[in-house]
C-alpha cells in the first residue's frame, strides 16, 4: 500500500492505495471527486491532475501536451500508482469537491422567483401554503402521585381535548424525547404535527414551547449540479439555499454511464452514497447551520430529478431504464421516508417525488412545467430544460407532449477542453472584436478566468461565427495571433493566453463540433416534435427556457447559432431552475402536488429516436446556424 | 495509552486504554462484559478478573483471599491501568460474553410450552394464528415496448386484480428490490403483505416466487437474561431460539442502577446499545443463521419486558421511572419500527410491546398473565414471576391486582459469593447428608461445577436448614470438615472443595442473609397483597411460578424455607418463561394482543411500600422459614 495525498485549494485528503491501482480509482475510494465524464475510459482527457511528489506509471495520453507532461500533468484514469505520491487536483478537474458546498449562481437569481411563481400560481387556484403541517402548543398538568398517567397518554388526552382528534400517532422521535422535553419546560411543549389522509394526526417531534418553524427541504438533483432550498412549512419563508456538484460525476458525466457504473457489483450503493452522503447531506448540513436549524428537524423533503437520478438516489435498480423496453421501477412513490436516506433528516419525514413521465422525462420536468404555467394557457408554448439531457415540452391547456434528447454535457462545460461549470472563474459571456479578433469577457466571481461555462461557450461560438472566424461547419477560417493550430492541424481560438500563472483558455475545432452537436440535438428535437403534430415554429407564442445553464444565457446569440428557434426576444422567458422552484412549490402546497400529478398524467411522451425524419433534422441542425439559414435570419 | 487484552474461553478482545482508567471502564468501552452488580462501586466483589501479564494498580479489595491475590485475581472496578496487560475473565464474572449467544436452559424446557399454551388459549377463543400477514404469489406480464408501465404500477394493478384491494402501500425495501427480483424470476414473485387497520395492504418485500415463510421474532428482555424466539407468521412454527445475558450488566445488576447509569451524559445511548446491539442483535443473527433466514426478512417483532427495560431498549428517558411520582413515558406504544432499532430486521417491521401496567410492573408480567390463564378462572390464583424484580399478580376472572418487590439478584446468582446464572457449570440442585454433611449435587451441562444458580441456592439453604446446619436466623450452628470460618468469624459451608484446578464453591452466612432477604421479600409481598383484600393463603387455589430461575426449582424446598406459601404441591404449576411464551402468542395472534391489552387495563397496581404492615411482614419473613413457623409446617 502506498500513501497518496490529494490536494485542492488548501484541502488535503490522505489515503492508502495498492500499487497498480489507477489514481482515479484511488481518488474515488477516498471520496475525492475528479471529473471523469467518460467514466475513466481514457477518452475525454478531463481527469487531469498534477503530480507534485512521487511517481506514477502512465497517464501521459495524447490529450496532454509535452509541456503539460513536463509540468507533471497526468490523466488520473490512466495513471497507475507505483509509489507514495502527492497529487494536486486542479479546480477545473474537480470543481465540485468532496463535501464542499458551493454558492449557487443560478438559484441566487431565483430568489425572487419563489414569490413571483407563488403569486402566479395563486391565480390558477394553487395556494402557496396549503399543506397539512402545523405546530401545536400544549400546556399539560404535571403528574403527581395521584395522577401518574404516562407521558404519552397525558399528551394524547390533551391533543384530543384541544383538537378533537382521537386518532393520534407518535413518531419514535417524539416518544424518545417526550419525558425530558416535558420536564425541562414545565410540561409546556410545541409539537410539529401533520393531519394525514386517514384522519389521523401524526406527531413528529416535541420541541420547546416557543418553537414556531417547521423546516422542510426541496432538492433538485441534476445529473451535474444539485441545488436545494430550506423552507418553513408554516410561513413559506426561504431559510437557506445551497448547491453543489453531483459527486456521482466520479462515475461518469451522463445518466447512461452512471447506470452502467451502478450495475457493477456494489455500484448501486456507491452511486447512492455519492449523491446522498457526499452531495446532499453536506448541503443540508450547510443550510441548517446557516439558519440555526437541526437537520433532524426537517420534517418533509421534496425531490425533483430526472428518472435516473431519482432511481439512483433511492438506491433502486436502474438498469432497466437503459435497456429495452426502458421501464423504470416507479413514476411516483411515497415509499421513502427520512429513515431510508442517510441525510440526517427526521426519520419519519415523508419524501415526496415530482412524478416521472417516462424513463427519460422525469420529475424535474413535471415540476418545471408547473412553474411555466403553459398548462393554463390557450396558446401554444414550448418549455426547454437545458441540462445534461435536454427535455422539451410542447402544448397548451388542452394538450401537452414531451420528449428528451441527449445534448450531452457541453452546456455544462463537459466535452469541451476548457469547459467548466458555472462557478467561480468561469467565463460566462464574451464579445469578440470583428477586426482585431481580441476578446472581452466576463468572469463569474472575483477570480482569474479558469475556463468556459455553458453560456460562455454559446457566446464564443456565436461571436466566432459572427466575426467570420469559423465557417458554418465550425472550421476556423481566419488567421491571426489568437488562432493557433496543433501538430495535427486542429485549429483553436485562444481566449486567454497562457502564462506562467495563467492556464491558456481556448476553444478548438473539436470543442466546436461537440457543441454544435449539442445545440443541434435541442433544435432538431423541437422541430421534430412540432412536425409530429403538423405544426411549425410560427404557431408558438412562447418559449420558456429552464436549467442551471441559463443564468448567463444570451438568447439572441443562442438563436443566431441555430440552437433555439427564431422568435421575438419577448417571446422567450428565462425561468431559471424550474425544477427546484417547482419542488419548493410542491413542498409547501398540496395544490401544487395535485397539479403536478395532473400535469404528469396528461403528458404524452414522444420517443424521438423512432420518429421518421428526426435524424435528417438533426444532421441539418449540425451547422451554424442550420443548413437552412433562413430559419434564423433576423426579421 | 496502554494495550489491554481481554481473554475468555479462547476469545480475545484487544483494546487501548489510558493509564489510570479502571479495568472495568476499559472493558466496558471495549464492549467486554464483566459482571458488576454494584455498578462498579467496589462493594459486591463480583468483577473478579485474573491478571495474566503486566501490572495493575489496586484491585486487591477485602473480597479477595490472599491466595486469590497471589494467583493474580483482581477486582476490575478497583484496578487501575498502569501498563500493557493481559486479563482473563473467568466464566463466572462474565458468563454472558460480548456477542456470544448461549443456549438457554429454561426456554429449552419451554419447547412444548408453545403448543400447549396455544391449545389452552384456543379454549378461551384466542386463535393461535389470527394475524394480518400473508404471502401473495404474483405472476405478472413482462413489459414490452408497447407496455412500458413502471414495475410498481404493474404490481399494483396485479394486486388489485387478485385481491380487490386498491389501497396499496409499498415499503422502500420493496421499491429498491422490485426491478431486480422481478427480472431474475421472470416476473414471478412472492410478496409478504400485511392488511392494515385502515384497509390498506402494506407490501413489505419482494421475494423469489417459492418463498413461503414470514419470519417474526419475540424477545423477552429480562434485566439479567434475554431470551428470543424466531417464528413464522404463516404457520406459527418455531424456527429457532436463543438466549444471552443482558449486556447492560456492565452498568449494574438492577433496574435502578441501570436507570442511574442511563441518566449520566451519553448513558442512554450506552444502555440502549448494550441491550440492542450487544445482546439482541447477535441473538437475532444467530437464530437467523441457524434457520437460514435473512435478518432483514423479520417482518414483525414482539417485545415483552419490564417497564425500565422497554424504556432503555427504545432509548427513552427512564429517569422519571425511579423519581417520584414514578411516571414512565409509555405503557404501550406502536411508534417503533425496525428502522428505529439497530437490530438489522426489516425497517418497516412493526414493533409490538406487551403493555406495562406501572413503572414497576411491565409487559413481561402482562404477557405472563396471558399464559397463566388465571384471568379466565372463577377461583383465585397467584402468579409469581421470579426475576431480579419479583412481581406478583393475584386474582381471578373478575378482578386482578399486582405488585412488585425488589427481590434483588439473588435468585439469579447475584449478591452471592459463588452465585452464577443457570448456565453450564451451575450447581442447580443439591442434597446434604444430615449425618456426614457431605453434599451431592447436580451440575448443568457437561462441566465441572463453577458456582450456584438460583435453584441451587434454594436447595442449599433448605438442606442446610433441614440438616440443622444453620439456625432460623441463618447462622451456621454445626461444626465439621465442611464448615470453615474466615478471620472475622464468618462461617461458610463448603460444597466443592478447592484444589489446584477447582475453585472452592461455598455459601457463607452473608450469602444466606442476602438470600433470606430475597425470599422474604417475595413471601411478604404475597401475604401483604392478600391481606389488602382481606384474604389469606387458604383461599388460593393455584400458584403459578414463572421466570428463568424456575426451571430447576424444587417447590417443596422453596416452601420449606418460607419462600412460597404452604399449598399442596399439585396446586403449584411451573410455567417457565411466560414472558417469552406470551410474546410469541402476541406475535402470532391479534386475539392474544387484544387479550393482553384487556388484562393490562384490568390490572390494579398495589404500591407495597405504602401498605401498612408490609415492613412487619417482611421482617417476619426474614427467618427460616418465618417467625411463625406453623405457616410452613407440613399438613
Coordinates of C-alpha atoms in Angstrom, one line a residue, chain A residues 151-612:
Chain A
X151 CA -46.4 11.0 29.4
X152 CA -47.7 9.7 26.1
X153 CA -51.2 9.2 27.5
X154 CA -51.1 12.7 29.0
X155 CA -50.2 14.2 25.7
X156 CA -52.8 12.1 23.8
X157 CA -55.6 13.3 26.0
X158 CA -54.5 16.9 25.8
X159 CA -54.4 16.7 22.0
X160 CA -57.9 15.2 21.9
X161 CA -59.1 18.0 24.2
X162 CA -57.5 20.7 22.1
X163 CA -58.2 19.4 18.5
X164 CA -61.0 16.8 18.9
X165 CA -58.7 14.3 17.1
X166 CA -58.7 11.0 18.8
X167 CA -56.6 9.1 16.2
X168 CA -53.1 10.2 17.2
X169 CA -49.9 8.5 16.2
X170 CA -46.5 9.4 17.7
X171 CA -43.1 9.3 16.0
X172 CA -40.4 7.3 17.7
X173 CA -38.5 10.6 18.0
X174 CA -41.4 12.1 20.0
X175 CA -41.5 9.0 22.3
X176 CA -37.8 9.2 22.9
X177 CA -37.7 12.9 23.7
X178 CA -41.1 13.4 25.4
X179 CA -40.1 12.7 29.0
X180 CA -37.1 15.0 29.0
X181 CA -38.5 17.9 27.0
X182 CA -41.7 17.9 29.1
X183 CA -39.7 18.1 32.3
X184 CA -37.3 20.7 31.0
X185 CA -40.1 23.0 30.1
X186 CA -42.5 22.5 32.9
X187 CA -44.9 20.3 30.8
X188 CA -45.2 23.0 28.1
X189 CA -44.2 22.0 24.6
X190 CA -44.6 22.6 20.9
X191 CA -45.5 19.6 18.7
X192 CA -45.0 19.7 14.9
X193 CA -47.9 17.6 13.6
X194 CA -49.4 16.5 10.3
X195 CA -53.0 15.8 9.7
X196 CA -52.8 12.7 7.5
X197 CA -55.2 11.4 4.8
X198 CA -56.7 8.7 7.1
X199 CA -57.8 11.5 9.5
X200 CA -55.0 10.7 12.0
X201 CA -52.7 13.3 13.5
X202 CA -49.1 12.3 13.2
X203 CA -46.9 13.9 15.9
X204 CA -43.3 14.2 14.6
X205 CA -41.5 15.7 17.5
X206 CA -41.6 17.5 20.8
X207 CA -39.9 20.9 21.0
X208 CA -39.6 23.8 23.5
X209 CA -42.9 25.7 23.7
X210 CA -41.6 28.7 21.8
X211 CA -40.8 26.8 18.6
X212 CA -42.6 28.2 15.6
X213 CA -40.8 26.8 12.4
X214 CA -41.5 23.6 10.6
X215 CA -38.4 23.2 8.4
X216 CA -38.6 21.3 5.1
X217 CA -36.2 20.9 2.2
X218 CA -36.6 20.8 -1.6
X219 CA -33.9 19.3 -3.7
X220 CA -33.3 19.4 -7.4
X221 CA -30.9 16.5 -8.2
X222 CA -29.4 17.3 -11.6
X223 CA -27.0 14.9 -13.3
X224 CA -24.3 17.6 -13.0
X225 CA -25.5 20.0 -10.3
X226 CA -27.6 19.6 -7.2
X227 CA -29.5 22.6 -5.8
X228 CA -31.5 22.8 -2.6
X229 CA -33.7 25.1 -0.6
X230 CA -34.6 25.0 3.1
X231 CA -38.0 26.5 3.8
X232 CA -40.6 26.7 6.5
X233 CA -43.9 24.8 6.1
X234 CA -45.7 27.3 8.3
X235 CA -44.8 30.6 6.5
X236 CA -43.2 29.5 3.2
X237 CA -40.1 31.6 4.1
X238 CA -36.9 30.6 2.4
X239 CA -34.5 29.8 5.2
X240 CA -31.3 28.9 3.2
X241 CA -30.1 27.7 -0.1
X242 CA -27.2 25.7 -1.4
X243 CA -25.9 23.9 -4.4
X244 CA -23.1 21.5 -5.2
X245 CA -21.8 19.4 -7.9
X246 CA -23.3 15.9 -8.0
X247 CA -20.5 13.8 -6.6
X248 CA -21.7 10.9 -8.9
X249 CA -19.5 12.7 -11.5
X250 CA -16.8 10.3 -10.4
X251 CA -18.8 7.6 -12.2
X252 CA -19.5 9.3 -15.5
X253 CA -21.0 12.5 -16.9
X254 CA -24.3 11.3 -18.2
X255 CA -27.1 9.1 -17.0
X256 CA -26.2 6.1 -19.1
X257 CA -22.6 5.9 -17.8
X258 CA -24.0 6.3 -14.3
X259 CA -26.5 3.5 -14.7
X260 CA -23.7 1.3 -16.1
X261 CA -21.5 2.2 -13.1
X262 CA -24.4 1.4 -10.8
X263 CA -24.9 -2.0 -12.4
X264 CA -21.4 -3.2 -11.4
X265 CA -21.1 -5.2 -8.2
X266 CA -21.6 -2.8 -5.3
X267 CA -22.2 0.0 -7.7
X268 CA -25.7 0.8 -6.7
X269 CA -24.5 1.5 -3.2
X270 CA -21.6 3.7 -4.4
X271 CA -23.9 5.8 -6.7
X272 CA -26.4 6.2 -3.9
X273 CA -23.8 7.2 -1.5
X274 CA -22.2 9.7 -3.9
X275 CA -25.3 11.7 -4.3
X276 CA -26.8 11.2 -0.9
X277 CA -24.0 11.2 1.6
X278 CA -21.3 13.1 -0.4
X279 CA -23.6 15.7 -2.1
X280 CA -27.0 16.3 -0.5
X281 CA -26.1 15.6 3.1
X282 CA -23.4 18.2 3.3
X283 CA -25.7 20.7 1.6
X284 CA -28.4 20.0 4.2
X285 CA -25.9 20.4 6.9
X286 CA -24.7 23.7 5.5
X287 CA -28.2 25.1 5.0
X288 CA -29.1 24.0 8.6
X289 CA -26.0 25.5 10.1
X290 CA -26.6 28.8 8.1
X291 CA -30.1 29.0 9.5
X292 CA -29.6 27.5 13.0
X293 CA -31.8 24.5 12.3
X294 CA -31.2 20.9 13.4
X295 CA -31.2 18.7 10.3
X296 CA -33.2 16.1 12.3
X297 CA -35.9 18.8 12.4
X298 CA -36.5 18.7 8.7
X299 CA -40.0 17.2 8.5
X300 CA -40.6 16.9 4.8
X301 CA -38.5 16.5 1.7
X302 CA -39.4 17.1 -1.9
X303 CA -37.2 15.8 -4.7
X304 CA -37.4 16.8 -8.4
X305 CA -35.0 15.0 -10.6
X306 CA -34.8 13.0 -13.7
X307 CA -35.8 9.4 -13.7
X308 CA -32.3 8.0 -13.5
X309 CA -31.3 10.4 -10.7
X310 CA -34.3 9.6 -8.5
X311 CA -33.7 5.9 -9.1
X312 CA -30.0 6.1 -8.2
X313 CA -30.8 8.4 -5.2
X314 CA -33.3 6.0 -3.7
X315 CA -30.9 3.0 -4.4
X316 CA -33.2 1.5 -7.0
X317 CA -32.0 -0.9 -9.7
X318 CA -31.7 1.5 -12.7
X319 CA -30.5 -0.9 -15.4
X320 CA -34.0 -1.5 -16.9
X321 CA -34.1 2.3 -17.6
X322 CA -31.4 2.0 -20.2
X323 CA -32.4 -1.5 -21.6
X324 CA -35.2 -2.1 -23.9
X325 CA -38.1 -1.7 -23.2
X326 CA -36.9 1.1 -20.9
X327 CA -39.0 0.5 -17.9
X328 CA -38.3 2.3 -14.6
X329 CA -39.3 1.0 -11.2
X330 CA -41.6 3.9 -10.5
X331 CA -43.1 7.1 -11.9
X332 CA -44.0 8.2 -8.4
X333 CA -43.6 6.7 -5.0
X334 CA -44.4 7.6 -1.4
X335 CA -42.5 4.6 -0.1
X336 CA -39.5 6.6 1.2
X337 CA -39.1 8.5 4.5
X338 CA -36.2 10.1 6.2
X339 CA -35.0 6.9 7.7
X340 CA -34.5 5.4 4.3
X341 CA -32.0 8.1 3.4
X342 CA -28.7 8.9 5.0
X343 CA -29.4 12.6 5.1
X344 CA -29.8 13.1 8.8
X345 CA -33.3 14.5 8.4
X346 CA -36.3 13.4 10.6
X347 CA -36.7 9.6 10.2
X348 CA -40.4 9.9 9.6
X349 CA -40.2 12.9 7.2
X350 CA -42.1 11.9 4.1
X351 CA -40.2 12.1 0.9
X352 CA -42.3 13.5 -2.0
X353 CA -41.1 13.0 -5.6
X354 CA -42.2 15.1 -8.5
X355 CA -43.5 12.3 -10.8
X356 CA -41.6 10.9 -13.7
X357 CA -43.4 10.6 -17.1
X358 CA -41.0 8.1 -18.7
X359 CA -37.5 6.7 -18.5
X360 CA -36.1 9.9 -19.9
X361 CA -38.6 12.5 -18.8
X362 CA -38.5 12.8 -15.1
X363 CA -39.8 14.8 -12.1
X364 CA -37.5 17.7 -12.9
X365 CA -39.6 18.3 -16.0
X366 CA -43.1 17.9 -14.4
X367 CA -42.1 20.2 -11.6
X368 CA -40.7 22.6 -14.2
X369 CA -43.8 22.6 -16.3
X370 CA -45.8 23.5 -13.2
X371 CA -43.7 26.7 -12.9
X372 CA -44.1 27.6 -16.6
X373 CA -47.9 27.7 -16.4
X374 CA -48.1 26.6 -20.0
X375 CA -50.8 24.2 -18.8
X376 CA -53.1 27.1 -18.1
X377 CA -52.8 28.9 -21.4
X378 CA -54.8 28.5 -24.6
X379 CA -51.8 29.5 -26.8
X380 CA -49.1 27.0 -27.6
X381 CA -45.8 27.2 -25.8
X382 CA -42.6 25.3 -25.6
X383 CA -40.7 24.5 -22.4
X384 CA -37.0 23.7 -22.8
X385 CA -34.9 22.4 -19.9
X386 CA -31.2 22.6 -20.9
X387 CA -29.4 20.1 -18.7
X388 CA -27.1 17.2 -19.5
X389 CA -30.2 15.8 -21.1
X390 CA -32.4 18.3 -23.0
X391 CA -36.1 17.9 -22.3
X392 CA -38.7 19.6 -24.3
X393 CA -42.4 20.0 -23.6
X394 CA -44.9 21.4 -26.1
X395 CA -48.6 22.2 -25.7
X396 CA -51.2 24.3 -24.1
X397 CA -54.1 23.9 -21.6
X398 CA -55.7 21.2 -23.7
X399 CA -52.8 19.0 -24.6
X400 CA -49.1 18.5 -23.8
X401 CA -46.4 16.3 -25.1
X402 CA -42.7 15.9 -24.2
X403 CA -39.5 14.4 -25.5
X404 CA -35.9 14.1 -24.4
X405 CA -32.7 14.4 -26.4
X406 CA -29.2 13.6 -25.3
X407 CA -27.5 17.0 -25.6
X408 CA -24.5 15.7 -23.7
X409 CA -22.6 17.7 -21.1
X410 CA -21.5 20.6 -23.4
X411 CA -24.0 23.1 -22.0
X412 CA -22.4 22.5 -18.6
X413 CA -18.8 22.6 -19.8
X414 CA -18.4 18.8 -20.4
X415 CA -16.8 17.5 -23.7
X416 CA -15.1 20.9 -24.0
X417 CA -11.3 21.1 -23.4
X418 CA -11.6 24.3 -21.3
X419 CA -15.2 23.7 -20.3
X420 CA -16.2 24.0 -16.7
X421 CA -19.4 24.5 -14.7
X422 CA -20.9 27.9 -13.9
X423 CA -18.8 28.5 -10.8
X424 CA -16.2 31.0 -9.7
X425 CA -13.7 31.6 -12.5
X426 CA -16.0 30.6 -15.4
X427 CA -16.1 32.9 -18.4
X428 CA -19.9 33.4 -18.7
X429 CA -20.1 35.9 -21.6
X430 CA -17.8 37.1 -24.4
X431 CA -17.6 39.7 -27.1
X432 CA -15.0 39.4 -30.0
X433 CA -13.8 42.5 -32.0
X434 CA -14.5 41.6 -35.6
X435 CA -11.4 43.4 -36.7
X436 CA -8.7 42.6 -34.2
X437 CA -10.4 39.4 -33.0
X438 CA -9.5 40.4 -29.5
X439 CA -12.0 39.1 -26.9
X440 CA -13.6 40.8 -24.0
X441 CA -15.1 38.5 -21.4
X442 CA -16.9 38.5 -18.1
X443 CA -15.9 36.0 -15.3
X444 CA -18.1 34.7 -12.6
X445 CA -17.0 35.8 -9.1
X446 CA -13.8 37.5 -8.1
X447 CA -11.4 35.2 -9.8
X448 CA -9.0 34.8 -12.6
X449 CA -10.5 33.0 -15.6
X450 CA -10.3 29.3 -15.3
X451 CA -12.5 28.0 -18.2
X452 CA -15.7 28.4 -20.1
X453 CA -19.2 27.6 -18.8
X454 CA -22.2 26.9 -21.0
X455 CA -23.3 30.4 -21.6
X456 CA -19.7 31.4 -22.3
X457 CA -19.4 28.6 -24.9
X458 CA -22.6 29.7 -26.7
X459 CA -21.3 33.3 -26.8
X460 CA -17.9 32.2 -28.0
X461 CA -19.3 30.1 -30.8
X462 CA -21.7 32.8 -31.8
X463 CA -19.1 35.5 -31.8
X464 CA -16.6 33.4 -33.8
X465 CA -19.4 32.8 -36.3
X466 CA -20.5 36.4 -36.4
X467 CA -16.9 37.6 -36.9
X468 CA -16.4 35.1 -39.7
X469 CA -13.7 33.3 -37.8
X470 CA -15.5 30.0 -38.2
X471 CA -17.4 28.5 -41.0
X472 CA -21.0 27.2 -40.9
X473 CA -19.3 23.7 -40.4
X474 CA -17.3 25.0 -37.4
X475 CA -13.9 25.1 -39.1
X476 CA -11.6 28.0 -38.3
X477 CA -11.2 30.1 -41.5
X478 CA -9.3 33.2 -40.4
X479 CA -5.7 33.5 -39.2
X480 CA -4.2 35.8 -36.6
X481 CA -2.4 35.9 -33.3
X482 CA -5.4 34.4 -31.5
X483 CA -5.5 31.5 -33.9
X484 CA -3.2 28.5 -33.2
X485 CA -3.0 25.0 -34.6
X486 CA -1.6 21.8 -33.1
X487 CA 0.5 19.2 -34.9
X488 CA -2.5 17.5 -36.4
X489 CA -3.7 20.8 -37.8
X490 CA -6.6 21.2 -35.4
X491 CA -7.2 24.9 -35.0
X492 CA -8.1 26.7 -31.8
X493 CA -9.1 30.2 -30.8
X494 CA -7.2 31.5 -27.8
X495 CA -9.4 33.5 -25.4
X496 CA -7.0 33.9 -22.6
X497 CA -3.3 33.5 -23.3
X498 CA -1.3 31.1 -21.2
X499 CA 1.4 32.5 -18.9
X500 CA 3.4 31.1 -16.0
X501 CA 0.4 31.8 -13.8
X502 CA -2.5 31.5 -16.2
X503 CA -3.7 28.4 -18.0
X504 CA -4.4 29.0 -21.7
X505 CA -8.1 29.1 -22.2
X506 CA -9.2 28.3 -25.7
X507 CA -11.9 26.6 -27.8
X508 CA -10.8 24.3 -30.6
X509 CA -12.5 22.8 -33.6
X510 CA -13.2 19.6 -31.7
X511 CA -15.0 21.6 -29.0
X512 CA -17.0 23.5 -31.5
X513 CA -18.1 20.2 -33.2
X514 CA -19.1 18.8 -29.8
X515 CA -21.1 21.9 -29.0
X516 CA -22.7 22.1 -32.4
X517 CA -24.0 18.6 -32.0
X518 CA -25.5 19.6 -28.6
X519 CA -27.3 22.6 -29.9
X520 CA -28.3 20.6 -33.0
X521 CA -29.9 18.0 -30.7
X522 CA -32.0 20.6 -29.0
X523 CA -33.1 22.4 -32.1
X524 CA -34.0 19.2 -34.1
X525 CA -35.9 17.9 -31.1
X526 CA -38.1 21.0 -31.1
X527 CA -38.7 20.8 -34.8
X528 CA -39.4 17.1 -34.9
X529 CA -41.9 17.4 -32.1
X530 CA -43.7 20.2 -33.8
X531 CA -43.8 18.3 -37.1
X532 CA -45.2 15.3 -35.3
X533 CA -48.4 17.3 -34.7
X534 CA -48.3 19.2 -38.0
X535 CA -47.2 22.5 -36.6
X536 CA -44.4 24.9 -37.1
X537 CA -42.4 27.4 -35.1
X538 CA -44.7 30.3 -36.2
X539 CA -47.6 28.8 -34.2
X540 CA -45.6 29.0 -31.0
X541 CA -46.4 32.0 -28.8
X542 CA -43.9 31.4 -26.1
X543 CA -40.7 29.6 -25.3
X544 CA -39.7 29.0 -21.7
X545 CA -36.0 28.3 -21.0
X546 CA -35.1 26.5 -17.8
X547 CA -32.0 25.0 -16.4
X548 CA -28.9 25.9 -14.5
X549 CA -27.1 26.8 -17.7
X550 CA -29.5 29.5 -18.5
X551 CA -28.5 32.1 -15.9
X552 CA -26.0 33.9 -18.2
X553 CA -27.6 32.7 -21.4
X554 CA -27.8 35.3 -24.2
X555 CA -31.0 34.2 -26.0
X556 CA -30.1 36.3 -29.1
X557 CA -26.8 34.5 -29.5
X558 CA -28.5 31.2 -28.9
X559 CA -30.9 32.0 -31.8
X560 CA -28.1 33.3 -34.0
X561 CA -26.3 30.0 -33.9
X562 CA -29.4 28.0 -34.5
X563 CA -29.9 26.5 -31.1
X564 CA -33.3 28.0 -30.4
X565 CA -36.0 29.0 -33.0
X566 CA -36.2 32.5 -34.3
X567 CA -39.0 34.1 -32.3
X568 CA -39.1 37.7 -31.0
X569 CA -36.9 38.1 -27.9
X570 CA -40.1 39.0 -25.9
X571 CA -41.4 35.6 -26.6
X572 CA -38.6 34.0 -24.6
X573 CA -38.7 33.8 -20.9
X574 CA -35.9 32.5 -18.8
X575 CA -37.3 30.8 -15.8
X576 CA -34.1 29.7 -14.0
X577 CA -34.0 26.4 -12.2
X578 CA -37.7 25.5 -12.6
X579 CA -37.1 22.0 -11.2
X580 CA -36.1 23.5 -7.8
X581 CA -38.7 26.2 -7.9
X582 CA -41.4 23.5 -8.7
X583 CA -40.1 21.3 -5.9
X584 CA -40.4 24.2 -3.4
X585 CA -44.0 24.8 -4.6
X586 CA -44.9 21.1 -4.1
X587 CA -43.2 21.1 -0.6
X588 CA -45.4 23.9 0.6
X589 CA -48.6 23.3 -1.3
X590 CA -50.7 20.2 -1.7
X591 CA -52.5 22.1 -4.5
X592 CA -49.2 22.2 -6.3
X593 CA -48.6 18.5 -5.7
X594 CA -52.0 17.7 -7.2
X595 CA -51.4 20.0 -10.2
X596 CA -48.0 18.3 -10.9
X597 CA -49.8 14.9 -10.7
X598 CA -52.4 16.2 -13.2
X599 CA -49.7 17.6 -15.5
X600 CA -47.7 14.3 -15.5
X601 CA -50.7 12.1 -16.2
X602 CA -51.6 14.4 -19.1
X603 CA -48.1 14.5 -20.7
X604 CA -47.7 12.3 -23.8
X605 CA -44.2 11.0 -24.2
X606 CA -42.7 11.1 -27.7
X607 CA -39.8 8.8 -28.3
X608 CA -37.7 10.8 -30.7
X609 CA -35.5 8.0 -32.0
X610 CA -38.4 6.3 -33.6
X611 CA -39.7 9.4 -35.3
X612 CA -39.2 9.4 -39.0

